[in-house]
PDB file of C-alpha atoms and ligand atoms in Angstrom:
ATOM      1  CA  MET A 799     -11.931-126.948 -21.699  1.00 93.00           C
ATOM      2  CA  ILE A 800      -8.267-127.912 -22.207  1.00 95.00           C
ATOM      3  CA  ALA A 801      -9.303-131.431 -23.252  1.00 96.00           C
ATOM      4  CA  ALA A 802     -11.828-130.076 -25.769  1.00 97.00           C
ATOM      5  CA  ILE A 803      -9.257-127.697 -27.239  1.00 97.00           C
ATOM      6  CA  LYS A 804      -6.658-130.467 -27.459  1.00 97.00           C
ATOM      7  CA  ASP A 805      -9.132-132.541 -29.479  1.00 97.00           C
ATOM      8  CA  ILE A 806      -9.937-129.660 -31.815  1.00 97.00           C
ATOM      9  CA  ILE A 807      -6.238-129.021 -32.459  1.00 97.00           C
ATOM     10  CA  LYS A 808      -5.598-132.722 -33.009  1.00 96.00           C
ATOM     11  CA  ASN A 809      -8.388-132.950 -35.567  1.00 97.00           C
ATOM     12  CA  SER A 810      -7.505-129.768 -37.483  1.00 97.00           C
ATOM     13  CA  ASN A 811      -5.568-130.165 -40.655  1.00 97.00           C
ATOM     14  CA  HIS A 812      -5.115-126.521 -41.611  1.00 98.00           C
ATOM     15  CA  ILE A 813      -4.454-124.241 -38.658  1.00 98.00           C
ATOM     16  CA  ALA A 814      -4.075-120.482 -38.849  1.00 98.00           C
ATOM     17  CA  VAL A 815      -2.385-118.968 -35.801  1.00 98.00           C
ATOM     18  CA  LEU A 816      -2.630-115.233 -35.071  1.00 98.00           C
ATOM     19  CA  THR A 817      -0.025-114.139 -32.543  1.00 97.00           C
ATOM     20  CA  GLY A 818       0.791-111.041 -30.516  1.00 95.00           C
ATOM     21  CA  ALA A 819       3.190-109.721 -27.904  1.00 92.00           C
ATOM     22  CA  GLY A 820       2.119-112.311 -25.317  1.00 93.00           C
ATOM     23  CA  VAL A 821       3.889-114.995 -27.354  1.00 95.00           C
ATOM     24  CA  SER A 822       7.214-113.160 -27.143  1.00 92.00           C
ATOM     25  CA  THR A 823       7.091-112.000 -23.524  1.00 87.00           C
ATOM     26  CA  ALA A 824       8.106-115.508 -22.379  1.00 82.00           C
ATOM     27  CA  SER A 825      11.325-114.941 -24.332  1.00 85.00           C
ATOM     28  CA  GLY A 826      11.943-111.826 -22.244  1.00 82.00           C
ATOM     29  CA  ILE A 827      10.958-109.411 -24.971  1.00 80.00           C
ATOM     30  CA  PRO A 828       9.019-106.438 -23.616  1.00 69.00           C
ATOM     31  CA  ASP A 829       5.448-106.024 -24.782  1.00 64.00           C
ATOM     32  CA  PHE A 830       5.962-103.033 -27.057  1.00 56.00           C
ATOM     33  CA  ARG A 831       2.250-102.507 -27.489  1.00 50.00           C
ATOM     34  CA  SER A 832       1.011-102.887 -23.922  1.00 46.00           C
ATOM     35  CA  SER A 833      -0.169 -99.956 -21.851  1.00 42.00           C
ATOM     36  CA  GLU A 834       3.431 -99.211 -20.887  1.00 42.00           C
ATOM     37  CA  GLY A 835       4.598-100.218 -24.323  1.00 44.00           C
ATOM     38  CA  LEU A 836       5.937 -98.487 -27.326  1.00 50.00           C
ATOM     39  CA  TRP A 837       2.873 -97.789 -29.381  1.00 50.00           C
ATOM     40  CA  THR A 838       0.606 -96.211 -26.814  1.00 48.00           C
ATOM     41  CA  ALA A 839       3.150 -94.586 -24.518  1.00 51.00           C
ATOM     42  CA  GLU A 840       3.168 -91.102 -25.929  1.00 55.00           C
ATOM     43  CA  ARG A 841       2.196 -89.411 -29.090  1.00 55.00           C
ATOM     44  CA  SER A 842       5.689 -88.155 -29.797  1.00 76.00           C
ATOM     45  CA  ARG A 843       6.921 -91.736 -30.119  1.00 78.00           C
ATOM     46  CA  GLU A 844       4.227 -92.476 -32.620  1.00 80.00           C
ATOM     47  CA  GLU A 845       5.451 -89.470 -34.587  1.00 87.00           C
ATOM     48  CA  LEU A 846       9.093 -90.511 -34.276  1.00 87.00           C
ATOM     49  CA  MET A 847       8.345 -94.023 -35.522  1.00 89.00           C
ATOM     50  CA  SER A 848       6.350 -92.799 -38.498  1.00 92.00           C
ATOM     51  CA  SER A 849       7.181 -93.080 -42.125  1.00 95.00           C
ATOM     52  CA  ALA A 850       6.736 -89.302 -42.450  1.00 95.00           C
ATOM     53  CA  PHE A 851       9.454 -88.671 -39.842  1.00 95.00           C
ATOM     54  CA  PHE A 852      11.770 -91.175 -41.543  1.00 96.00           C
ATOM     55  CA  HIS A 853      11.440 -89.336 -44.842  1.00 96.00           C
ATOM     56  CA  GLU A 854      11.862 -85.897 -43.258  1.00 95.00           C
ATOM     57  CA  ASN A 855      14.843 -86.725 -41.111  1.00 94.00           C
ATOM     58  CA  PRO A 856      16.259 -90.228 -41.613  1.00 96.00           C
ATOM     59  CA  GLU A 857      19.419 -89.580 -39.533  1.00 95.00           C
ATOM     60  CA  GLU A 858      17.444 -88.581 -36.462  1.00 93.00           C
ATOM     61  CA  PHE A 859      14.921 -91.321 -37.139  1.00 94.00           C
ATOM     62  CA  TRP A 860      17.636 -94.000 -36.914  1.00 95.00           C
ATOM     63  CA  HIS A 861      18.851 -92.628 -33.613  1.00 91.00           C
ATOM     64  CA  TYR A 862      15.393 -92.994 -32.038  1.00 89.00           C
ATOM     65  CA  TYR A 863      14.589 -96.251 -33.793  1.00 91.00           C
ATOM     66  CA  LYS A 864      17.669 -97.967 -32.386  1.00 90.00           C
ATOM     67  CA  SER A 865      17.032 -96.813 -28.849  1.00 84.00           C
ATOM     68  CA  ILE A 866      13.289 -97.482 -28.819  1.00 82.00           C
ATOM     69  CA  PHE A 867      13.595-101.022 -30.153  1.00 83.00           C
ATOM     70  CA  LYS A 868      16.819-101.810 -28.260  1.00 81.00           C
ATOM     71  CA  LEU A 869      18.178-103.436 -31.399  1.00 81.00           C
ATOM     72  CA  LYS A 870      21.429-104.594 -29.845  1.00 79.00           C
ATOM     73  CA  LEU A 871      19.518-106.769 -27.380  1.00 80.00           C
ATOM     74  CA  LEU A 872      17.491-108.429 -30.102  1.00 82.00           C
ATOM     75  CA  GLN A 873      20.290-110.883 -30.856  1.00 82.00           C
ATOM     76  CA  ASN A 874      20.052-112.244 -27.295  1.00 86.00           C
ATOM     77  CA  TYR A 875      16.459-113.432 -27.584  1.00 90.00           C
ATOM     78  CA  GLY A 876      15.440-116.893 -28.753  1.00 94.00           C
ATOM     79  CA  PRO A 877      12.233-118.869 -29.317  1.00 96.00           C
ATOM     80  CA  ASN A 878      10.350-120.039 -26.187  1.00 96.00           C
ATOM     81  CA  GLN A 879       8.043-123.000 -25.540  1.00 96.00           C
ATOM     82  CA  VAL A 880       5.111-121.274 -27.274  1.00 97.00           C
ATOM     83  CA  HIS A 881       7.093-120.799 -30.499  1.00 98.00           C
ATOM     84  CA  ARG A 882       8.298-124.404 -30.288  1.00 97.00           C
ATOM     85  CA  PHE A 883       4.747-125.686 -29.754  1.00 98.00           C
ATOM     86  CA  LEU A 884       3.649-123.870 -32.917  1.00 98.00           C
ATOM     87  CA  ASN A 885       6.553-125.361 -34.840  1.00 98.00           C
ATOM     88  CA  GLU A 886       5.605-128.864 -33.658  1.00 97.00           C
ATOM     89  CA  LEU A 887       2.051-128.309 -34.948  1.00 97.00           C
ATOM     90  CA  GLU A 888       3.484-128.532 -38.467  1.00 97.00           C
ATOM     91  CA  TYR A 889       4.288-132.212 -38.111  1.00 95.00           C
ATOM     92  CA  GLY A 890       1.694-134.489 -39.683  1.00 91.00           C
ATOM     93  CA  ARG A 891      -0.518-131.639 -40.775  1.00 95.00           C
ATOM     94  CA  GLU A 892      -1.393-130.276 -44.164  1.00 96.00           C
ATOM     95  CA  ARG A 893      -0.596-126.687 -43.264  1.00 97.00           C
ATOM     96  CA  VAL A 894       0.072-124.288 -40.410  1.00 98.00           C
ATOM     97  CA  ASP A 895       0.054-120.575 -41.170  1.00 98.00           C
ATOM     98  CA  ILE A 896       1.252-118.005 -38.688  1.00 98.00           C
ATOM     99  CA  VAL A 897       0.250-114.362 -38.917  1.00 98.00           C
ATOM    100  CA  THR A 898       2.187-112.452 -36.289  1.00 97.00           C
ATOM    101  CA  GLN A 899       2.166-108.888 -35.039  1.00 95.00           C
ATOM    102  CA  ASN A 900       5.570-109.493 -33.494  1.00 94.00           C
ATOM    103  CA  VAL A 901       8.597-107.995 -35.197  1.00 93.00           C
ATOM    104  CA  ASP A 902      11.259-110.158 -33.537  1.00 93.00           C
ATOM    105  CA  GLY A 903      11.517-112.949 -36.128  1.00 94.00           C
ATOM    106  CA  LEU A 904      11.131-115.686 -33.488  1.00 96.00           C
ATOM    107  CA  HIS A 905       8.488-117.778 -35.311  1.00 97.00           C
ATOM    108  CA  THR A 906      10.868-118.185 -38.225  1.00 96.00           C
ATOM    109  CA  ALA A 907      13.746-118.842 -35.815  1.00 96.00           C
ATOM    110  CA  ALA A 908      11.651-121.626 -34.238  1.00 97.00           C
ATOM    111  CA  GLY A 909      11.350-123.272 -37.652  1.00 97.00           C
ATOM    112  CA  ASN A 910       7.851-122.427 -38.861  1.00 97.00           C
ATOM    113  CA  GLY A 911       7.720-122.352 -42.644  1.00 96.00           C
ATOM    114  CA  ASN A 912       4.653-120.191 -43.329  1.00 98.00           C
ATOM    115  CA  VAL A 913       4.980-116.974 -41.379  1.00 98.00           C
ATOM    116  CA  ILE A 914       3.434-113.648 -42.300  1.00 98.00           C
ATOM    117  CA  GLU A 915       5.101-110.816 -40.400  1.00 97.00           C
ATOM    118  CA  TYR A 916       2.083-108.552 -40.449  1.00 96.00           C
ATOM    119  CA  HIS A 917       3.903-105.575 -38.871  1.00 94.00           C
ATOM    120  CA  GLY A 918       7.195-106.325 -40.599  1.00 95.00           C
ATOM    121  CA  THR A 919      10.479-107.273 -38.952  1.00 95.00           C
ATOM    122  CA  LEU A 920      13.251-105.662 -36.926  1.00 93.00           C
ATOM    123  CA  LYS A 921      15.692-108.189 -38.362  1.00 93.00           C
ATOM    124  CA  THR A 922      16.344-106.421 -41.653  1.00 96.00           C
ATOM    125  CA  ALA A 923      16.354-103.023 -43.335  1.00 97.00           C
ATOM    126  CA  SER A 924      15.985-102.253 -47.020  1.00 98.00           C
ATOM    127  CA  CYS A 925      16.964 -99.541 -49.436  1.00 98.00           C
ATOM    128  CA  PRO A 926      13.890 -97.487 -50.368  1.00 96.00           C
ATOM    129  CA  VAL A 927      15.475 -96.723 -53.749  1.00 97.00           C
ATOM    130  CA  CYS A 928      17.020 -99.948 -55.099  1.00 98.00           C
ATOM    131  CA  GLY A 929      15.280-102.441 -52.800  1.00 97.00           C
ATOM    132  CA  THR A 930      18.389-104.259 -51.526  1.00 98.00           C
ATOM    133  CA  THR A 931      17.850-105.851 -48.092  1.00 98.00           C
ATOM    134  CA  PHE A 932      20.484-105.847 -45.322  1.00 98.00           C
ATOM    135  CA  SER A 933      20.943-107.866 -42.139  1.00 95.00           C
ATOM    136  CA  LEU A 934      20.502-106.813 -38.522  1.00 93.00           C
ATOM    137  CA  GLU A 935      24.302-107.055 -38.052  1.00 93.00           C
ATOM    138  CA  LYS A 936      24.884-104.284 -40.569  1.00 94.00           C
ATOM    139  CA  VAL A 937      22.067-102.214 -39.113  1.00 94.00           C
ATOM    140  CA  ILE A 938      23.591-102.493 -35.631  1.00 93.00           C
ATOM    141  CA  GLU A 939      27.165-101.826 -36.787  1.00 94.00           C
ATOM    142  CA  GLU A 940      26.463 -98.559 -38.569  1.00 95.00           C
ATOM    143  CA  THR A 941      25.094 -95.560 -36.687  1.00 94.00           C
ATOM    144  CA  ILE A 942      23.087 -94.665 -39.772  1.00 96.00           C
ATOM    145  CA  PRO A 943      22.974 -97.623 -42.168  1.00 97.00           C
ATOM    146  CA  TYR A 944      23.528 -96.799 -45.842  1.00 97.00           C
ATOM    147  CA  CYS A 945      22.930 -98.862 -48.974  1.00 98.00           C
ATOM    148  CA  SER A 946      25.823 -99.360 -51.391  1.00 96.00           C
ATOM    149  CA  CYS A 947      23.872 -97.118 -53.790  1.00 98.00           C
ATOM    150  CA  GLY A 948      24.251 -94.228 -51.322  1.00 97.00           C
ATOM    151  CA  ASN A 949      20.760 -93.999 -49.847  1.00 97.00           C
ATOM    152  CA  ILE A 950      19.806 -94.366 -46.186  1.00 98.00           C
ATOM    153  CA  LEU A 951      18.114 -97.693 -45.415  1.00 98.00           C
ATOM    154  CA  LYS A 952      14.562 -97.931 -44.087  1.00 98.00           C
ATOM    155  CA  PRO A 953      13.738-100.559 -41.436  1.00 97.00           C
ATOM    156  CA  ASP A 954      11.521-103.427 -42.605  1.00 97.00           C
ATOM    157  CA  VAL A 955       9.262-102.961 -39.591  1.00 94.00           C
ATOM    158  CA  VAL A 956       5.931-101.357 -40.498  1.00 94.00           C
ATOM    159  CA  LEU A 957       6.097 -97.725 -39.396  1.00 93.00           C
ATOM    160  CA  PHE A 958       3.114 -95.581 -38.532  1.00 89.00           C
ATOM    161  CA  GLY A 959       1.729 -94.369 -41.836  1.00 91.00           C
ATOM    162  CA  ASP A 960       3.133 -97.362 -43.753  1.00 93.00           C
ATOM    163  CA  MET A 961       0.826 -99.689 -45.635  1.00 91.00           C
ATOM    164  CA  ILE A 962      -0.043-103.093 -44.174  1.00 93.00           C
ATOM    165  CA  ARG A 963       0.952-105.218 -47.150  1.00 92.00           C
ATOM    166  CA  PHE A 964      -0.309-108.640 -46.137  1.00 96.00           C
ATOM    167  CA  HIS A 965      -3.826-108.043 -44.822  1.00 97.00           C
ATOM    168  CA  GLU A 966      -5.597-109.606 -47.780  1.00 97.00           C
ATOM    169  CA  GLU A 967      -3.246-112.593 -47.803  1.00 97.00           C
ATOM    170  CA  ALA A 968      -3.834-113.075 -44.061  1.00 98.00           C
ATOM    171  CA  GLU A 969      -7.601-112.877 -44.577  1.00 98.00           C
ATOM    172  CA  ASN A 970      -7.424-115.584 -47.211  1.00 98.00           C
ATOM    173  CA  LEU A 971      -5.487-117.856 -44.848  1.00 97.00           C
ATOM    174  CA  VAL A 972      -7.954-117.592 -41.970  1.00 97.00           C
ATOM    175  CA  LYS A 973     -10.851-118.104 -44.384  1.00 98.00           C
ATOM    176  CA  LYS A 974      -9.340-121.412 -45.512  1.00 97.00           C
ATOM    177  CA  ALA A 975      -8.226-122.726 -42.111  1.00 98.00           C
ATOM    178  CA  ASP A 976     -10.413-125.177 -40.211  1.00 97.00           C
ATOM    179  CA  LEU A 977      -9.044-123.761 -36.957  1.00 98.00           C
ATOM    180  CA  THR A 978      -7.967-120.210 -36.131  1.00 98.00           C
ATOM    181  CA  LEU A 979      -5.926-120.023 -32.953  1.00 98.00           C
ATOM    182  CA  VAL A 980      -5.350-116.534 -31.511  1.00 98.00           C
ATOM    183  CA  LEU A 981      -2.519-116.357 -28.974  1.00 98.00           C
ATOM    184  CA  GLY A 982      -1.178-113.630 -26.720  1.00 96.00           C
ATOM    185  CA  THR A 983      -2.874-110.621 -28.211  1.00 95.00           C
ATOM    186  CA  SER A 984      -5.474-108.224 -26.842  1.00 93.00           C
ATOM    187  CA  LEU A 985      -6.744-107.708 -30.414  1.00 95.00           C
ATOM    188  CA  SER A 986      -6.642-103.958 -29.967  1.00 90.00           C
ATOM    189  CA  VAL A 987      -4.602-103.030 -33.038  1.00 89.00           C
ATOM    190  CA  MET A 988      -6.390-102.345 -36.317  1.00 89.00           C
ATOM    191  CA  PRO A 989      -6.688-103.865 -38.851  1.00 93.00           C
ATOM    192  CA  PHE A 990      -5.122-107.049 -37.433  1.00 95.00           C
ATOM    193  CA  ASN A 991      -8.020-107.395 -34.995  1.00 95.00           C
ATOM    194  CA  MET A 992     -10.437-107.740 -37.942  1.00 96.00           C
ATOM    195  CA  LEU A 993      -8.898-111.062 -38.988  1.00 97.00           C
ATOM    196  CA  PRO A 994     -10.810-113.354 -36.565  1.00 97.00           C
ATOM    197  CA  MET A 995     -14.028-111.867 -37.897  1.00 96.00           C
ATOM    198  CA  VAL A 996     -13.542-113.384 -41.346  1.00 97.00           C
ATOM    199  CA  ALA A 997     -12.321-116.768 -40.062  1.00 97.00           C
ATOM    200  CA  THR A 998     -14.762-119.530 -40.966  1.00 94.00           C
ATOM    201  CA  GLY A 999     -13.482-122.500 -38.929  1.00 97.00           C
ATOM    202  CA  THR A1000     -13.412-123.011 -35.165  1.00 98.00           C
ATOM    203  CA  LYS A1001     -11.980-119.986 -33.308  1.00 98.00           C
ATOM    204  CA  ILE A1002     -10.007-120.211 -30.080  1.00 98.00           C
ATOM    205  CA  LEU A1003      -8.425-117.356 -28.122  1.00 98.00           C
ATOM    206  CA  ILE A1004      -5.797-117.797 -25.410  1.00 98.00           C
ATOM    207  CA  ASN A1005      -4.685-114.574 -23.746  1.00 96.00           C
ATOM    208  CA  ASN A1006      -3.699-113.446 -20.250  1.00 94.00           C
ATOM    209  CA  TYR A1007      -6.801-111.319 -19.899  1.00 93.00           C
ATOM    210  CA  PRO A1008     -10.171-110.787 -21.624  1.00 96.00           C
ATOM    211  CA  THR A1009     -10.332-108.794 -24.867  1.00 96.00           C
ATOM    212  CA  ASP A1010     -13.036-106.695 -26.516  1.00 94.00           C
ATOM    213  CA  LYS A1011     -13.257-109.339 -29.233  1.00 96.00           C
ATOM    214  CA  ASP A1012     -13.915-112.393 -27.054  1.00 97.00           C
ATOM    215  CA  TYR A1013     -17.481-112.641 -28.376  1.00 97.00           C
ATOM    216  CA  MET A1014     -16.123-113.698 -31.772  1.00 96.00           C
ATOM    217  CA  PHE A1015     -14.633-116.925 -30.393  1.00 98.00           C
ATOM    218  CA  ASP A1016     -15.950-120.426 -29.775  1.00 98.00           C
ATOM    219  CA  TYR A1017     -13.504-120.874 -26.875  1.00 98.00           C
ATOM    220  CA  CYS A1018     -11.609-118.307 -24.771  1.00 98.00           C
ATOM    221  CA  ILE A1019      -9.008-119.050 -22.122  1.00 98.00           C
ATOM    222  CA  HIS A1020      -7.765-116.174 -19.967  1.00 97.00           C
ATOM    223  CA  ASP A1021      -4.633-117.472 -18.337  1.00 96.00           C
ATOM    224  CA  ASP A1022      -0.854-117.434 -18.616  1.00 95.00           C
ATOM    225  CA  LEU A1023      -0.115-118.447 -22.210  1.00 96.00           C
ATOM    226  CA  SER A1024       3.005-120.526 -21.447  1.00 95.00           C
ATOM    227  CA  GLU A1025       1.151-122.472 -18.773  1.00 96.00           C
ATOM    228  CA  VAL A1026      -1.807-123.168 -21.064  1.00 97.00           C
ATOM    229  CA  ILE A1027       0.566-124.375 -23.784  1.00 97.00           C
ATOM    230  CA  GLU A1028       2.240-126.726 -21.286  1.00 96.00           C
ATOM    231  CA  LYS A1029      -1.190-128.188 -20.517  1.00 97.00           C
ATOM    232  CA  LEU A1030      -2.017-128.559 -24.191  1.00 96.00           C
ATOM    233  CA  LYS A1031       1.259-130.428 -24.756  1.00 92.00           C
ATOM    234  CA  ALA A1032       0.770-132.762 -21.775  1.00 86.00           C
TER     235      ALA A1032
HETATM  236 ZN1  LIG B2191      20.118 -98.917 -52.660  1.00 87.24          ZN
END
């Protein structure tokens, strides 16, 4: 199957790649959405990381946000071989689009030019009033980060209750791609998991374990993602 997939990748000119936590775990980043992860762990966390809680109590929100996402550690992580493989796909191809659920900014750090951060990013925070965006350094430095206009910043990660801003754009990308490659995601988070459904080209899924959406794909590999990528590069 590896040989067949290599051929398909080689012959695809516009590739859409949908990525999840499994792409970042090889960089040492915990899988925030796994069964032990952030999003399913306990209901109170879902409440704490909600846009409603931010608006009610932004000071307390920032306290929890920083500890849950371990922001200080974020600067220690870098792209791994999977990110680099996806960057190399750009060479000699018309277009590679990445739609990622990850909030760590590592696809952009690896050099990919067309990245949609579907669930936002931990790397910046913006002023909900004037719209100015600030860096992670500032966010880490200040216990509660303020804009120069006097308002408390809101993280640019998508909080529970926030709108997903790029769903339609992501749909359009997978509709146009001749290959949709889904990597390191169990496709359990809505509405991201709807994207493979509208893809019109060949669909390939590589994930550590089977997903509920495997039936949508032409090819599925259930194996360690980094190892599969090594084989695809060989
Ligand atoms: Zn402001």
